[in-house]
Coordinates of C-alpha atoms in Angstrom, one line a residue:
X9 CA -31.5 -0.9 -5.4
X10 CA -34.9 0.5 -5.9
X11 CA -35.9 -1.2 -2.6
X12 CA -33.3 -0.1 -0.4
X13 CA -34.5 2.0 2.7
X14 CA -32.1 5.0 4.0
X15 CA -31.5 2.7 7.1
X16 CA -30.7 -0.7 5.6
X17 CA -27.1 -1.7 6.3
X18 CA -24.5 -3.1 3.2
X19 CA -21.9 -5.2 4.2
X20 CA -18.6 -4.6 2.7
X21 CA -15.3 -6.1 2.1
X22 CA -12.2 -3.3 1.7
X23 CA -9.6 -5.6 0.7
X24 CA -6.0 -4.8 1.8
X25 CA -3.6 -2.8 -0.2
X26 CA -6.3 -0.7 -2.3
X27 CA -5.5 2.6 -3.4
X28 CA -8.4 5.2 -2.1
X29 CA -9.8 5.6 -5.4
X30 CA -10.3 1.9 -5.8
X31 CA -12.1 2.0 -2.2
X32 CA -14.1 5.1 -4.0
X33 CA -15.5 2.7 -6.5
X34 CA -16.4 0.0 -4.2
X35 CA -17.9 2.4 -1.8
X36 CA -19.6 4.2 -4.9
X37 CA -21.2 0.7 -6.0
X38 CA -22.8 -0.3 -2.9
X39 CA -23.7 2.8 -1.2
X40 CA -25.5 6.0 -2.0
X41 CA -22.5 7.8 -2.4
X42 CA -20.7 9.2 -5.8
X43 CA -16.9 8.2 -6.1
X44 CA -16.0 11.8 -6.8
X45 CA -17.8 13.1 -3.7
X46 CA -15.9 10.5 -1.9
X47 CA -12.3 11.7 -3.4
X48 CA -13.2 15.1 -2.6
X49 CA -13.7 14.3 1.1
X50 CA -10.6 12.1 1.2
X51 CA -8.8 15.4 0.4
X52 CA -10.7 18.0 2.7
X53 CA -8.4 19.8 4.8
X54 CA -10.7 20.1 7.3
X55 CA -11.8 16.5 7.6
X56 CA -8.2 15.5 7.5
X57 CA -7.3 17.5 10.5
X58 CA -10.4 16.5 12.5
X59 CA -9.2 12.6 11.8
X60 CA -5.5 13.8 12.9
X61 CA -4.0 12.8 9.4
X62 CA -0.7 15.1 8.5
X63 CA -0.9 14.2 5.0
X64 CA -2.9 15.7 2.1
X65 CA -5.2 12.9 1.9
X66 CA -6.9 9.8 3.7
X67 CA -4.6 7.3 1.4
X68 CA -2.9 4.8 4.0
X69 CA -5.7 5.4 6.7
X70 CA -8.8 3.6 5.3
X71 CA -8.5 0.4 7.1
X72 CA -8.9 -2.5 5.1
X73 CA -11.8 -5.2 6.7
X74 CA -15.3 -6.5 6.2
X75 CA -17.8 -3.6 7.7
X76 CA -21.4 -2.7 7.7
X77 CA -22.5 0.8 6.4
X78 CA -25.7 2.2 6.5
X79 CA -26.7 2.2 2.7
X80 CA -27.6 6.4 3.0
X81 CA -23.8 7.1 4.7
X82 CA -22.1 10.2 3.7
X83 CA -18.8 10.2 2.3
X84 CA -17.0 11.9 5.4
X85 CA -19.2 9.4 7.8
X86 CA -17.3 6.3 5.7
X87 CA -14.0 8.1 5.7
X88 CA -14.2 8.9 9.6
X89 CA -15.4 5.2 10.1
X90 CA -12.3 3.4 8.5
X91 CA -9.8 6.0 9.6
X92 CA -11.5 5.0 13.1
X93 CA -10.7 1.4 12.4
X94 CA -7.1 2.3 11.7
X95 CA -6.8 4.1 14.9
X96 CA -8.4 1.6 17.3
X97 CA -5.8 -1.0 15.6
X98 CA -2.8 1.5 16.1
X99 CA -2.6 1.3 19.8
X100 CA 0.0 2.9 22.5
X101 CA 2.0 -0.3 22.3
X102 CA 2.5 0.2 18.3
X103 CA 3.0 3.9 18.7
X104 CA 5.9 3.3 21.3
X105 CA 7.3 0.6 18.7
X106 CA 6.9 3.2 16.2
X107 CA 9.0 6.0 18.4
X108 CA 11.7 3.2 19.2
X109 CA 12.3 2.9 15.2
X110 CA 12.2 6.4 14.8
X111 CA 9.4 6.6 12.5
X112 CA 6.3 8.9 12.4
X113 CA 2.9 7.8 12.0
X114 CA 3.3 8.9 8.3
X115 CA 6.4 7.4 7.7
X116 CA 4.9 4.1 9.3
X117 CA 2.0 4.3 7.1
X118 CA 4.0 5.0 3.8
X119 CA 6.4 2.2 4.5
X120 CA 3.7 -0.3 5.2
X121 CA 2.1 0.5 2.0
X122 CA 4.9 -0.1 0.1
X123 CA 5.5 -3.4 1.9
X124 CA 1.7 -4.2 1.1
X125 CA 2.1 -3.1 -2.5
X126 CA 5.1 -5.5 -2.8
X127 CA 3.5 -8.9 -1.5
X128 CA 0.3 -10.5 -0.7
X129 CA 2.3 -13.0 1.3
X130 CA 2.1 -12.3 4.9
X131 CA 4.9 -14.6 5.7
X132 CA 7.3 -12.5 3.4
X133 CA 6.1 -9.0 4.9
X134 CA 8.9 -8.9 7.5
X135 CA 11.4 -9.8 4.8
X136 CA 10.3 -7.1 2.5
X137 CA 10.0 -4.4 5.3
X138 CA 13.7 -5.0 6.5
X139 CA 15.2 -4.6 2.6
X140 CA 13.5 -1.4 2.7
X141 CA 14.4 -0.3 6.5
X142 CA 18.3 -1.2 5.5
X143 CA 18.1 0.7 2.3
X144 CA 16.9 3.7 4.4
X145 CA 19.6 3.2 6.8
X146 CA 22.2 3.3 4.3
X147 CA 20.9 5.8 2.3
X148 CA 20.3 4.1 -0.7
X149 CA 17.3 4.9 -2.8
X150 CA 14.3 2.6 -2.2
X151 CA 13.5 1.9 -6.1
X152 CA 10.1 0.5 -5.3
X153 CA 8.3 -0.1 -8.3
X154 CA 4.8 0.3 -6.7
X155 CA 5.6 4.1 -5.8
X156 CA 6.2 4.7 -9.5
X157 CA 2.8 3.0 -10.6
X158 CA 1.3 5.1 -8.0
X159 CA 3.3 8.2 -10.0
X160 CA 1.5 7.1 -13.3
X161 CA -2.2 8.3 -13.6
X162 CA -4.6 5.6 -14.5
X163 CA -4.8 1.7 -13.9
X164 CA -1.5 -0.1 -13.0
X165 CA 0.3 -1.4 -16.0
X166 CA 3.5 -3.2 -16.6
X167 CA 6.5 -0.6 -16.2
X168 CA 8.9 0.1 -18.5
X169 CA 12.8 1.5 -18.2
X170 CA 11.4 4.9 -19.3
X171 CA 8.5 5.1 -16.2
X172 CA 11.4 4.8 -13.8
X173 CA 12.4 8.4 -14.9
X174 CA 9.0 10.0 -14.3
X175 CA 9.0 13.3 -12.5
X176 CA 7.3 12.7 -9.1
X177 CA 7.8 12.9 -5.5
X178 CA 6.4 9.4 -5.3
X179 CA 9.3 8.0 -7.7
X180 CA 11.5 6.2 -5.4
X181 CA 14.0 5.6 -8.3
X182 CA 14.6 9.4 -8.9
X183 CA 14.4 10.7 -5.2
X184 CA 15.8 9.7 -2.0
X185 CA 14.2 8.4 0.9
X186 CA 10.3 7.9 1.5
X187 CA 7.6 9.3 -0.8
X188 CA 5.6 11.9 0.7
X189 CA 2.9 9.7 1.6
X190 CA 1.2 5.9 1.4
X191 CA 0.6 4.9 -1.4
X192 CA -2.3 2.5 -0.8
X193 CA -4.2 1.3 2.5
X194 CA -2.1 -1.5 4.1
X195 CA -3.7 -4.2 6.5
X196 CA -2.3 -5.1 10.0
X197 CA 0.0 -7.5 8.6
X198 CA 2.1 -5.0 6.8
X199 CA 2.0 -2.4 9.5
X200 CA 3.3 -4.9 12.0
X201 CA 5.8 -6.1 9.5
X202 CA 7.4 -2.6 9.3
X203 CA 7.3 -2.5 13.5
X204 CA 8.7 -5.8 13.6
X205 CA 11.1 -6.4 10.6
X206 CA 13.1 -9.3 9.8
X207 CA 16.9 -9.0 11.1
X208 CA 18.9 -9.3 7.7
X209 CA 21.1 -7.5 5.6
X210 CA 19.1 -7.9 2.5
X211 CA 19.4 -5.0 0.1
X212 CA 17.5 -6.8 -3.0
X213 CA 14.5 -8.8 -3.9
X214 CA 12.9 -9.8 -7.0
X215 CA 9.8 -12.1 -7.7
X216 CA 10.8 -15.5 -8.2
X217 CA 8.1 -16.3 -10.8
X218 CA 6.9 -19.1 -9.0
X219 CA 5.1 -16.9 -6.0
X220 CA 7.4 -15.4 -3.7
X221 CA 10.4 -13.5 -3.7
X222 CA 14.2 -14.2 -3.9
X223 CA 16.4 -12.0 -1.3
X224 CA 20.0 -10.8 -1.7
X225 CA 22.4 -8.8 0.0
X226 CA 24.6 -8.0 -2.9
X227 CA 23.9 -6.5 -6.4
X228 CA 25.6 -9.9 -7.7
X229 CA 23.3 -11.9 -5.7
X230 CA 20.4 -9.8 -6.5
X231 CA 21.5 -10.1 -10.6
X232 CA 21.7 -13.8 -10.1
X233 CA 18.1 -14.0 -8.6
X234 CA 16.9 -12.0 -11.6
X235 CA 18.6 -14.3 -14.1
X236 CA 16.8 -17.2 -12.5
X237 CA 13.4 -15.2 -12.4
X238 CA 13.9 -14.7 -16.0
X239 CA 14.6 -18.6 -16.5
X240 CA 11.5 -19.5 -14.5
X241 CA 9.3 -17.2 -16.9
X242 CA 10.6 -18.6 -20.0
X243 CA 10.2 -21.9 -18.7
X244 CA 6.7 -21.1 -17.7
X245 CA 6.2 -20.0 -21.5
X246 CA 7.6 -22.7 -23.4
X247 CA 5.1 -24.8 -21.3
X248 CA 2.7 -22.6 -22.6
X249 CA 1.3 -22.1 -19.4
X250 CA 1.9 -18.3 -19.4
X251 CA 0.3 -18.0 -16.1
X252 CA 1.9 -16.0 -13.3

């Protein structure tokens, strides 16, 4: 770092599904930017207005990818660049798909961020999107664990039953509909999955314990999938391989 020149470029990878505070950490570790300054810029109403973001922060719009940044970038420049990558991706035809689905940009990005948080498996994203869209249509609560994770300050941790009662607009166990905004920064596959969901009548899903998820249309089917998941976990633990 001692020999870095202001014009030197740094190659950075912004992974899919990171919260913006984690992105701030990556940027602070590699560029001449303080993570607190980055987070302050991400909530600056003037910057948000200039970037056409309707929410209270840039959460959701920092488009994942691998990019080169000048070492001496300012927080505003990095944010404007990443939001610009999202705007370049979000073409007129995608906007028309969102309009046909009756989703505002904020709603699309919020749902895409939940899908992103639920699965890293691209092949599953359209199924997970279908579950949440079906629930919204039926006026069922989303009950999405990642939204509760987002409402709890600090690092992600295992959720307990009592966490599901946390009083936060982001808690989709307590509140109907979508949370106020995105809970992470989704990649292209998650955004596309919301615009092209699988055609299903699924309303539930649970991890299989072997990677991936099991889907169900009824609560009884879901309860049976939960039992299978618990058995799979038990089997792993008794094999001495407690790895998920």
